[in-house]
Coordinates of C-alpha atoms in Angstrom, one line a residue:
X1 CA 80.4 93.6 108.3
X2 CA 83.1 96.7 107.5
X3 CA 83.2 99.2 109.2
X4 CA 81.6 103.2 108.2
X5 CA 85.0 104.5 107.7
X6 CA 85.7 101.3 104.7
X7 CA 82.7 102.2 103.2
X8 CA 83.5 105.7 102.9
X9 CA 86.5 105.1 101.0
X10 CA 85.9 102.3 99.1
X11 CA 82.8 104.6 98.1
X12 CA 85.5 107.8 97.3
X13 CA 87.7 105.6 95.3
X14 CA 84.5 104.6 93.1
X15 CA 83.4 108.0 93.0
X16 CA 86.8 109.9 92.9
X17 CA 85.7 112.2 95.5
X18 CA 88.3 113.3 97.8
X19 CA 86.8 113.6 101.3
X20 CA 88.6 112.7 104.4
X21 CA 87.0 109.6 105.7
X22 CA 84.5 110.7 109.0
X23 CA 84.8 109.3 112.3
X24 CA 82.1 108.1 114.6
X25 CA 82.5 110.5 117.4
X26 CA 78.8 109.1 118.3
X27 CA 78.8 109.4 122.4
X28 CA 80.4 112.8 122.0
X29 CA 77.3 114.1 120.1
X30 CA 75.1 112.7 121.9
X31 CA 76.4 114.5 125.7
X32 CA 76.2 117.6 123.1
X33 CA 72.4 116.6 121.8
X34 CA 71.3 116.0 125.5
X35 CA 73.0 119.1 127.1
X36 CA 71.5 121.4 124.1
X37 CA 67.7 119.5 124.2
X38 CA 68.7 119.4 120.1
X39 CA 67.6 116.5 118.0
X40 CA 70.1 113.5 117.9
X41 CA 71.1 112.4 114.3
X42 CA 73.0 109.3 113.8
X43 CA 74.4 107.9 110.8
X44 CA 76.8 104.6 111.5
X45 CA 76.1 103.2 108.3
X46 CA 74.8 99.6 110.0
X47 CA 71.5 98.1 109.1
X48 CA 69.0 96.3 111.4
X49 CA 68.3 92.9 110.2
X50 CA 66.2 92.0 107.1
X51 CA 66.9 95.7 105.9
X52 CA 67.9 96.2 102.3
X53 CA 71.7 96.6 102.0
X54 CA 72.5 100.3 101.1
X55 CA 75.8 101.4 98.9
X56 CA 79.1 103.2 99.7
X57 CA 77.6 106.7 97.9
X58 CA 74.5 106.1 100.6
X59 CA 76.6 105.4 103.7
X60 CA 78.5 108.4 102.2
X61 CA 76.1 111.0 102.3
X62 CA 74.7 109.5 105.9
X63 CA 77.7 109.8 107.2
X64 CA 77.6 113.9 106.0
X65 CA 74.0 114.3 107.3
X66 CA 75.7 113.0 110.7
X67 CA 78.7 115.7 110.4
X68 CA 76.2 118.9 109.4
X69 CA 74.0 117.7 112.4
X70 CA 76.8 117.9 114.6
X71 CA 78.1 120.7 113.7
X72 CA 74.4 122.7 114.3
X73 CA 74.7 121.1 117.5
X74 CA 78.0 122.3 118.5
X75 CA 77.2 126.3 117.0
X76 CA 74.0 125.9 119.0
X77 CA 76.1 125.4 122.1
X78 CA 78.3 128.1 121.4
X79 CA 75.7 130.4 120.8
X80 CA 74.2 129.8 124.1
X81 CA 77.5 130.0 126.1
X82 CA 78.8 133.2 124.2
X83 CA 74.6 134.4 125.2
X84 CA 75.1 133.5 128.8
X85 CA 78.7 135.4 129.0
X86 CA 77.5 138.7 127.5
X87 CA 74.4 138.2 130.0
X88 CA 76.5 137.9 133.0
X89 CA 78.5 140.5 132.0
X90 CA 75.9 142.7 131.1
X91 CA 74.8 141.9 134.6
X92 CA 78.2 143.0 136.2
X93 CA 78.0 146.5 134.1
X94 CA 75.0 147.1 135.7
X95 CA 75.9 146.3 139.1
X96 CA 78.9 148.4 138.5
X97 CA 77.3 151.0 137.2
X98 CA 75.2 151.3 140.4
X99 CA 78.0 151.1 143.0
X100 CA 79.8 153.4 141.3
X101 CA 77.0 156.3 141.4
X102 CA 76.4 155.2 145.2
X103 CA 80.3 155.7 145.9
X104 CA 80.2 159.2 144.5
X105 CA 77.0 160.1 146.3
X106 CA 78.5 158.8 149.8
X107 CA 81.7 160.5 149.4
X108 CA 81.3 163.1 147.2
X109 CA 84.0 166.1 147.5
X110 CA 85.9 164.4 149.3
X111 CA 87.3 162.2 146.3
X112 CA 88.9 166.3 144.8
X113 CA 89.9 166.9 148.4
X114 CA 93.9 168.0 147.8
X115 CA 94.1 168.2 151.9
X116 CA 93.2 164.7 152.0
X117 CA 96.8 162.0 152.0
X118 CA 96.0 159.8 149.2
X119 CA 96.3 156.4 151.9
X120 CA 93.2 157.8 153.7
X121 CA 91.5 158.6 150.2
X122 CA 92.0 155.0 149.5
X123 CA 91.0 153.9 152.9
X124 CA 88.0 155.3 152.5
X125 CA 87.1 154.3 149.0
X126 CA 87.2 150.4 149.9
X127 CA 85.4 151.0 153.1
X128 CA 82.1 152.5 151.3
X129 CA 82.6 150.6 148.6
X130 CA 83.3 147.3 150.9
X131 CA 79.6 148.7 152.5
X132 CA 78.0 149.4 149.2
X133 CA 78.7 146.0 147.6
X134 CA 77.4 144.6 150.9
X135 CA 74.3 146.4 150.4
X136 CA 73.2 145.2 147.4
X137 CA 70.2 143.0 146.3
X138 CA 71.8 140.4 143.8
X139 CA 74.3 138.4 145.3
X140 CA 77.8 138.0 143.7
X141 CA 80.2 135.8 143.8
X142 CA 83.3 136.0 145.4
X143 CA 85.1 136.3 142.2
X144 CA 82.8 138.4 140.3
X145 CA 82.8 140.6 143.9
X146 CA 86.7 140.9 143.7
X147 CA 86.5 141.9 139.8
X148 CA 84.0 144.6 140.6
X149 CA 86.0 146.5 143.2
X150 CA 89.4 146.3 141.3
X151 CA 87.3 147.8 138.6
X152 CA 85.5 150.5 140.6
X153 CA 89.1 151.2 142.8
X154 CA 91.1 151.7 139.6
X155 CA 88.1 154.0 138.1
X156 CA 87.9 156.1 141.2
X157 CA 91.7 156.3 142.4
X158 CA 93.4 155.6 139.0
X159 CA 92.6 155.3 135.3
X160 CA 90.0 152.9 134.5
X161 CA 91.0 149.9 132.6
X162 CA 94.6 151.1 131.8
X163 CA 95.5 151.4 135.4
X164 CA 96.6 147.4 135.2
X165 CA 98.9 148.4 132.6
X166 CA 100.1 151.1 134.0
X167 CA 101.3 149.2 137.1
X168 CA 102.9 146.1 135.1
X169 CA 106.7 146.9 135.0
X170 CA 107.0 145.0 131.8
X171 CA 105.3 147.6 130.2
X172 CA 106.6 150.6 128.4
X173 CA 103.8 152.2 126.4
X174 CA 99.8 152.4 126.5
X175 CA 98.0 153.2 123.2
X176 CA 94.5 153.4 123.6
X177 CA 92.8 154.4 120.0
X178 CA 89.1 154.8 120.6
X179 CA 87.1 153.2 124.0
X180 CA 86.8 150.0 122.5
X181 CA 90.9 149.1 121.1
X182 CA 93.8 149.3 123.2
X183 CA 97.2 148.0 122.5
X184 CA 100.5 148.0 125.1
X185 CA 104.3 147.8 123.9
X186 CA 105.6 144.8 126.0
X187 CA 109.6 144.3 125.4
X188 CA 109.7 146.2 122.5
X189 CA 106.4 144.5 121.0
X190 CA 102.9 145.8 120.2
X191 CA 100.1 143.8 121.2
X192 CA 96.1 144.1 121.4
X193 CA 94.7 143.4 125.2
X194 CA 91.0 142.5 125.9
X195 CA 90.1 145.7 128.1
X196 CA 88.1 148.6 126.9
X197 CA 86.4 151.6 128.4
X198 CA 82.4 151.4 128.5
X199 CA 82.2 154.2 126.2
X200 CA 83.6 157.7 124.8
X201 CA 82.4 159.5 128.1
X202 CA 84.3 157.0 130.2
X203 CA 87.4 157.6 128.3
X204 CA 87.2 161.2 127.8
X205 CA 86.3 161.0 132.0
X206 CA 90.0 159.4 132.5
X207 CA 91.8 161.9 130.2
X208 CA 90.4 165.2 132.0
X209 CA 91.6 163.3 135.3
X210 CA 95.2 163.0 133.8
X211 CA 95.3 166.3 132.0
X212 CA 93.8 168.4 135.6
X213 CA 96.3 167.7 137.8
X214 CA 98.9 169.6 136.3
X215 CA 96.6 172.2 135.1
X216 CA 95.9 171.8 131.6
X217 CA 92.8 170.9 129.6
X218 CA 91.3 169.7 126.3
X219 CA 88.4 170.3 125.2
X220 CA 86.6 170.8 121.7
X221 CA 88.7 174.4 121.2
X222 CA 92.2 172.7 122.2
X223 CA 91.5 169.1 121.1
X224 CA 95.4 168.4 121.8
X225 CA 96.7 168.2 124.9
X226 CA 100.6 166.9 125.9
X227 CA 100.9 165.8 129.9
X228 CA 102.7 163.6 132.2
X229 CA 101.6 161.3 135.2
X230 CA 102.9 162.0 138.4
X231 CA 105.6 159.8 138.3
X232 CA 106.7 161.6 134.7
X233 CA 105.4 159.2 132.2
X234 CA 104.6 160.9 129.2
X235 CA 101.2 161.5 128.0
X236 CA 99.2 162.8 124.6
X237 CA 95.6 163.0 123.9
X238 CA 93.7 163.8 120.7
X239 CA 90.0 164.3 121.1
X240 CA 87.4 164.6 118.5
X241 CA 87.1 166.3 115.7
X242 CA 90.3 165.4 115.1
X243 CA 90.7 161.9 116.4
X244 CA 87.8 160.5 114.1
X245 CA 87.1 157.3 115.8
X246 CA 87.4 158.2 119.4
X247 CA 89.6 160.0 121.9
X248 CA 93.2 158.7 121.4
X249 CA 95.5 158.6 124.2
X250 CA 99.1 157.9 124.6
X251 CA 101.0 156.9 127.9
X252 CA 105.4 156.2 127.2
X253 CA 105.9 155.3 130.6
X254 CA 108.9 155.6 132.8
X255 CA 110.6 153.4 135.5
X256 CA 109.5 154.5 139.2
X257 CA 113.9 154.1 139.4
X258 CA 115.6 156.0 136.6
X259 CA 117.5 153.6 134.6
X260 CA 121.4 153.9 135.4
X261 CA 123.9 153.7 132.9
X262 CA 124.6 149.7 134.5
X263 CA 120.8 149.4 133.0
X264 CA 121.7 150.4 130.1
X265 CA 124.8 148.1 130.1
X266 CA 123.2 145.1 131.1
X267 CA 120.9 146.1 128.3
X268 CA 123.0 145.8 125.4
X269 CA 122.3 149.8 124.8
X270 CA 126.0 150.7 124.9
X271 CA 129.2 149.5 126.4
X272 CA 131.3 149.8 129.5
X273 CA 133.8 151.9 127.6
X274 CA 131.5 154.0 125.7
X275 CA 129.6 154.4 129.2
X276 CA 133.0 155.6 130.7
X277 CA 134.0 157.6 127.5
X278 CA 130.6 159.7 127.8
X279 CA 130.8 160.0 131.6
X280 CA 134.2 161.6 131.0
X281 CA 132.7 164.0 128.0
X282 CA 130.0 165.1 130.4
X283 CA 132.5 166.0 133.6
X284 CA 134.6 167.6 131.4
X285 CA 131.5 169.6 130.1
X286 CA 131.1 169.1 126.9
X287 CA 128.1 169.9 125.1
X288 CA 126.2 166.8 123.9
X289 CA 123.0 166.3 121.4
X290 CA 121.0 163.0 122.1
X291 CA 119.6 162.3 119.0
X292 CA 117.2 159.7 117.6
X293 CA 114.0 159.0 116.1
X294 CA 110.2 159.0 118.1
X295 CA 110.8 156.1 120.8
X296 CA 114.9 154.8 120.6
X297 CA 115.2 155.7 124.0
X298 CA 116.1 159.5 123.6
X299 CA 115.1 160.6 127.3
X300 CA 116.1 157.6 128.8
X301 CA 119.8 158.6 127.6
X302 CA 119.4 162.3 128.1
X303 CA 118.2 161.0 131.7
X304 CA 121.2 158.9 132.6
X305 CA 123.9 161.3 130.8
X306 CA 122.7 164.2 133.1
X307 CA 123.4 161.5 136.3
X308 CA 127.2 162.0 135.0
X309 CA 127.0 166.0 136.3
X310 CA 128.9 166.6 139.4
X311 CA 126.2 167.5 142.1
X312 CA 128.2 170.8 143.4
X313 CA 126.6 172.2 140.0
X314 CA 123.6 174.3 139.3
X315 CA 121.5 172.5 136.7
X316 CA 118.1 174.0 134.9
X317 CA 116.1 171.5 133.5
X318 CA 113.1 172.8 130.5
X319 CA 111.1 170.2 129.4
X320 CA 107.2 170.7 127.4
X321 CA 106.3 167.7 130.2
X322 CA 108.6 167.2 132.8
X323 CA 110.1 163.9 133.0
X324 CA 113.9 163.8 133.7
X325 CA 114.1 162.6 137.2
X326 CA 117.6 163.6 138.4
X327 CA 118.6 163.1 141.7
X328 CA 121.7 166.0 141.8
X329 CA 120.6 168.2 145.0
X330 CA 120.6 171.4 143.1
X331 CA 118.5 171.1 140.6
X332 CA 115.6 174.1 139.2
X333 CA 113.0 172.2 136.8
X334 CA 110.9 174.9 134.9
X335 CA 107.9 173.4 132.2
X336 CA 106.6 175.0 129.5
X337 CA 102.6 176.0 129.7
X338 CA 99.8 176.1 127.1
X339 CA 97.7 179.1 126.1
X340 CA 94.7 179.3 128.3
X341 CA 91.6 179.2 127.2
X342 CA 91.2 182.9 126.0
X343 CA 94.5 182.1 123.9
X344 CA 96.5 184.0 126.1
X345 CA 99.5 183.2 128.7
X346 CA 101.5 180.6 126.6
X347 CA 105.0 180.2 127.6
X348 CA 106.8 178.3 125.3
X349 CA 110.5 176.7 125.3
X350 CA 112.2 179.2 123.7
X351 CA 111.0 181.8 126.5
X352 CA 112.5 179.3 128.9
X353 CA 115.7 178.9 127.2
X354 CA 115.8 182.7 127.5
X355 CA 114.7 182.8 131.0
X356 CA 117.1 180.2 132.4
X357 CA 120.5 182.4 131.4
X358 CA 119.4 184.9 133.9
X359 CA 119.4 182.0 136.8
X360 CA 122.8 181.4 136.8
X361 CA 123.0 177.9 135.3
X362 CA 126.1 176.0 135.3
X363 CA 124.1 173.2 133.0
X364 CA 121.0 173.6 130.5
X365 CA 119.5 170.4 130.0
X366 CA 116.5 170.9 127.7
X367 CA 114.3 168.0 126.9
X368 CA 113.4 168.4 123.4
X369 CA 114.5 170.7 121.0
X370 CA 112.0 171.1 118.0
X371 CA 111.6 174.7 116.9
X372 CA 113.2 178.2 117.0
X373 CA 114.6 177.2 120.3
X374 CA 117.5 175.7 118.3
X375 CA 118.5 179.4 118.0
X376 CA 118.8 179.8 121.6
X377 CA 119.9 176.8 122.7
X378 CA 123.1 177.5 120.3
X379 CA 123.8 180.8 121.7
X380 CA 123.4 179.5 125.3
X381 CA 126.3 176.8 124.4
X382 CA 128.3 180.1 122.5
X383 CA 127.9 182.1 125.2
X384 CA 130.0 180.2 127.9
X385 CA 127.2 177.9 129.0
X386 CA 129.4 174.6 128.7
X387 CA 128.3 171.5 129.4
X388 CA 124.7 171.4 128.2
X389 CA 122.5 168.6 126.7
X390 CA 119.5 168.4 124.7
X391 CA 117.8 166.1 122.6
X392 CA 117.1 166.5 118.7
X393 CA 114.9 164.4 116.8
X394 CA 116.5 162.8 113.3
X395 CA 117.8 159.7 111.4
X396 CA 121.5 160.4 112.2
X397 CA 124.3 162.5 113.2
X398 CA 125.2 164.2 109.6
X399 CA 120.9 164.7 109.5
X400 CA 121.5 165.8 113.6
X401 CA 123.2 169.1 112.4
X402 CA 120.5 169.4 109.4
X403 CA 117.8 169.5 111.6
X404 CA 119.6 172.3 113.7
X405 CA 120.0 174.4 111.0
X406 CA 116.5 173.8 109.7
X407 CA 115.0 175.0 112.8
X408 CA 117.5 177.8 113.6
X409 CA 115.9 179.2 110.4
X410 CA 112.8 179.4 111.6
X411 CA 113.3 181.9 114.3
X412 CA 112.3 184.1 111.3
X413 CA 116.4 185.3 111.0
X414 CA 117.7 186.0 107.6
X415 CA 120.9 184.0 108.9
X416 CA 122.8 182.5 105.5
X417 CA 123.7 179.0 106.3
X418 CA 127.2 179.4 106.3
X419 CA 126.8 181.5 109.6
X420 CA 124.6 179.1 111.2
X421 CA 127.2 176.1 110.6
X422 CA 129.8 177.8 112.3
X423 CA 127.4 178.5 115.5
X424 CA 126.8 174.5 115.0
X425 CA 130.0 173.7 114.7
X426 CA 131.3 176.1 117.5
X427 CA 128.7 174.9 120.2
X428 CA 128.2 171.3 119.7
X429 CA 131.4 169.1 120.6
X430 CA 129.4 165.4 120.7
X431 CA 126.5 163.5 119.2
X432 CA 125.5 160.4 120.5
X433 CA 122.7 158.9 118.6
X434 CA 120.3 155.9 119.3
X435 CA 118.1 154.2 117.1
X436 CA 115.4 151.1 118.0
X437 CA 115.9 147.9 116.2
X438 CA 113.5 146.0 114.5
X439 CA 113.4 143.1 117.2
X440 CA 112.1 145.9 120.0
X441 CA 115.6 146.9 121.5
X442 CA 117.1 150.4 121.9
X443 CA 121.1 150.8 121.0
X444 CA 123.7 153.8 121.2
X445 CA 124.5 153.7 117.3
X446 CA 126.5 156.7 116.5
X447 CA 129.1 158.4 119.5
X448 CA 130.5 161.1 116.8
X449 CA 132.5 164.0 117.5
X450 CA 131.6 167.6 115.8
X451 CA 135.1 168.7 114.4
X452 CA 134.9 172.4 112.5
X453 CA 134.0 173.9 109.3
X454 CA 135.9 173.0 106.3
X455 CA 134.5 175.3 103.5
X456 CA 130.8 175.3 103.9
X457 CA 130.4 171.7 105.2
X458 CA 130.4 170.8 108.9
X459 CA 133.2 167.6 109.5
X460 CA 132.1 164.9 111.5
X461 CA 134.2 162.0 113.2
X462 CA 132.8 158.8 114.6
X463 CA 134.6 157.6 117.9
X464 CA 132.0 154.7 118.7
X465 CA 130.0 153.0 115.6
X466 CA 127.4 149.8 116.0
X467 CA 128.9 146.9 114.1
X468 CA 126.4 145.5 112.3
X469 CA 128.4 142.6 110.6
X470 CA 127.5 140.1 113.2
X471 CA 123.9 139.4 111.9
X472 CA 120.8 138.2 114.1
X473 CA 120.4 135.4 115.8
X474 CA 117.5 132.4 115.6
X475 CA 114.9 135.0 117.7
X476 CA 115.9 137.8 115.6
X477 CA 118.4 139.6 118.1
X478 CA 120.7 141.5 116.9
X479 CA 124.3 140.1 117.8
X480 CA 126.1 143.4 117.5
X481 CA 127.9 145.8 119.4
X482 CA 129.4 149.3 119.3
X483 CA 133.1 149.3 118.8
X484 CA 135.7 151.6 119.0
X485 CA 136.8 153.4 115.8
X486 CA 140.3 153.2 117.0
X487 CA 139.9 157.4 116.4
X488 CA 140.9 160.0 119.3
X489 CA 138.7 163.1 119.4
X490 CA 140.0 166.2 119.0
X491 CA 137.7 168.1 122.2
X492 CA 140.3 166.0 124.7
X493 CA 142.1 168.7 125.3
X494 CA 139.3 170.8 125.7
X495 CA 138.2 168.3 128.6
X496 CA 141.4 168.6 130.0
X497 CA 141.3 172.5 131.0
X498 CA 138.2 170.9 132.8
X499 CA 141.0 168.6 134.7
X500 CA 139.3 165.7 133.6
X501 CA 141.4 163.1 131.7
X502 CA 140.4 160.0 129.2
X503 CA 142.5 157.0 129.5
X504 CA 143.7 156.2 125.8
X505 CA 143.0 152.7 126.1
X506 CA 139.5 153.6 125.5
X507 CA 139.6 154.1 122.1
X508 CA 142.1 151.0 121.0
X509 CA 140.4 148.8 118.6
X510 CA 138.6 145.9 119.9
X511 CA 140.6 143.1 119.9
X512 CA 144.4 145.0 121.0

């Protein structure tokens, strides 16, 4: 006698149906059947003896019923494992939830206790919460006992369900858009991760921790809020009204060890020549933009050019959130502050800028420049304050100086243009601008040199340019590198009243 699967197709090429022919799979449907308490179907197209003899568009549509059956079967058994996982986790929300209150109750102030060292805090956190866990009536397991304290330690002493994330090295940016969706940049790639905060109050809980410490706040009259970790990573928070689907909050974080220009090397962000070349223009104190758009790696560069500054020199560092981490022994780090809640008490960059010429600085270094502060920043460089750095937000060098004059103007100054290139043009001697690639990595693009005005336009002249000629390889890489221009700036010699010299060989054309 032929088999079901004969039938089947000798009954599609009567019929011209075009099914795929359907397997037995009968023992596997029936563990399913007897672990569900369903109803076994079975359709194997035989007949018991003396039964009428049934046709190939029959055995057909038995061997369907058989399919549909078993694919009730295996939904049902979905259902009820999906139904058992949200009950045990419901379970562990609830057991949670209860520990959690009991911690706070047993230790109370002492969790906001600044006299206490943050190793005894933490000491004392897993000993309650070792005796609270112990204490309870439902029994866990040891796994589910392990994921419960991780939980309740990283919402007591850290941040809740972003504190893994924050300790994985191979991360570089937290988004979190609303309690229930957040996303992590790992090597230069976004991706969605299965954590979530219980609800709005938890999240909104974990960004008033973050925000506190340095002495800010948000709240529904300042629903923005920029702030840093303590080991400088960057943070921004949005809360409703304006972040419509839930508190929104942003984490760029930073390396516990500032990246060195080697890092960057080994990177692929610039070269061993261009790393010397820019070493040399910082010695020999030059004043330098870092320019690039939101995430190339602006601070990161900013960071390791200011490494280059001998440490026999006063630096002042102004920042909105202060992240530079410089290790020069003489360094004064001033941050910009917020109005308070009455409105009042703001000091913003540009009072800094202002503040810092009357400390006797030998360097400015100013994290972000992105309003009237241009203005001062300018005159700082004019005004025999060599050798500072900054970083300017744009899409290139010529855009660089555009930007500049843009926000010079509005420090509310009826300055004509022409007036405000030639501050440009007489303060900044080098632009070195990165951009991010599509495949996730950061690269030096643009090392161009600011010349002087000829007629109302500012000239420029590339030393070090990215060669993009070479294309990306099979995992979309790109397989290019900054070369020389074979072009000698003209600020060497102003480097050289600094006594610092640059080899010429520098800036021979790769290849001679």
């Amino acid at each position: 006698m032929s088999s079901l699967g004969d039938r089947i197709a000798r009954a599609k090429a009567a019929a011209g149906d075009e099914v795929a022919p359907q397997t037995e799979g009968t023992d596997a449907a029936a563990a399913v059947v007897t672990a569900t308490g369903a109803t076994p179907v079975r359709a194997t197209g035989r007949h018991k003896p003396g039964a009428p003899s049934t046709g190939p568009l029959e055995d057909l549509a038995a061997g369907r019923r058989a399919a549909g059956a078993n694919a009730q079967v295996d939904a049902a058994v979905s259902r009820r494992l999906a139904n058992a996982a949200s009950a045990q986790q419901d379970r562990l929300e609830d057991v949670k939830g209860n520990v959690h209150a009991e911690l706070l109750k047993q230790l109370g102030p002492q969790l906001y206790d600044s006299n206490l060292d943050q190793a005894d805090l933490e000491s004392r956190v897993r000993q309650v919460l070792k005796d609270v866990l112990s204490a309870q009536e439902r029994p866990l397991s040891n796994a589910d006992r392990t994921k419960v304290t991780l939980e309740i330690t990283d919402d007591i002493l850290g941040y809740g369900p972003i504190e893994p994330f924050l300790r994985d090295p191979e991360i570089t940016e937290v988004m979190v858009n609303g309690p229930d969706s957040i996303f992590v940049e790992r090597h230069g790639r976004i991706e969605h991760v299965n954590a979530r905060f219980t609800d709005e109050v938890h999240l909104r809980r974990t960004i008033d921790k973050i925000v506190s410490r340095i002495g800010r706040r948000v709240d529904e009259s300042s629903p923005l809020v920029d702030a840093r970790l303590p080991d400088g990573s960057r943070v921004n928070a949005v809360i409703p009204p304006l972040a419509i689907d839930g508190s929104a909050l942003t984490i760029r974080k930073f390396a516990a060890d500032p990246l060195t220009a080697a890092d960057l090397i080994s990177f692929g962000s610039l070269s061993q020549r261009t790393a010397d070349f820019l070493d040399a223009c910082v010695r020999g104190r030059l004043n330098v933009i870092v320019s690039g758009s939101t995430g190339a790696g602006k601070t990161t560069t900013l960071n390791v050019l200011s490494s280059f500054i001998p440490s026999d020199e006063r630096i002042v560092t102004i920042e909105d959130a202060a992240e530079l981490q410089l290790h020069q022994d003489h360094v004064v780090r001033l941050e910009s502050r917020p109005a308070n809640i009455e409105g009042k008490g703001a000091v913003d960059i540009r009072e800094l800028v202002k503040n810092s010429l009357r400390m006797r600085p030998d360097r400015i270094i100013v994290g972000e420049v992105r309003d009237a502060s241009a203005l001062d920043m300018l005159q700082a460089m004019n005004t025999g304050h060599d050798g500072s750095i900054c970083t300017v937000h744009s899409n290139g060098p010529r855009d660089t100086l555009s930007r500049i004059e843009t926000m010079v103007l509005m420090a509310g100054m009826d300055l004509p243009i022409k007036a405000i290139r030639e501050q440009v043009a007489s303060a900044v001697d080098l632009i070195v601008h990165q951009s991010r690639f599509k495949d996730g990595s950061r690269h030096i693009t643009h090392i161009t040199e600011v010349e002087r005005m000829e007629g109302d336009v500012i000239t420029l002249q590339d030393i070090f340019v990215y060669d993009h000629s070479a294309g990306f390889d099979e995992h979309g890489k790109s397989r290019g590198h900054l070369r020389s221009t074979g072009l000698r700036p003209k600020f060497l010699e102003k480097m050289a009243h600094a006594n610092v010299t640059v080899d010429p060989v520098l800036f021979a054309l790769d290849g001679l």
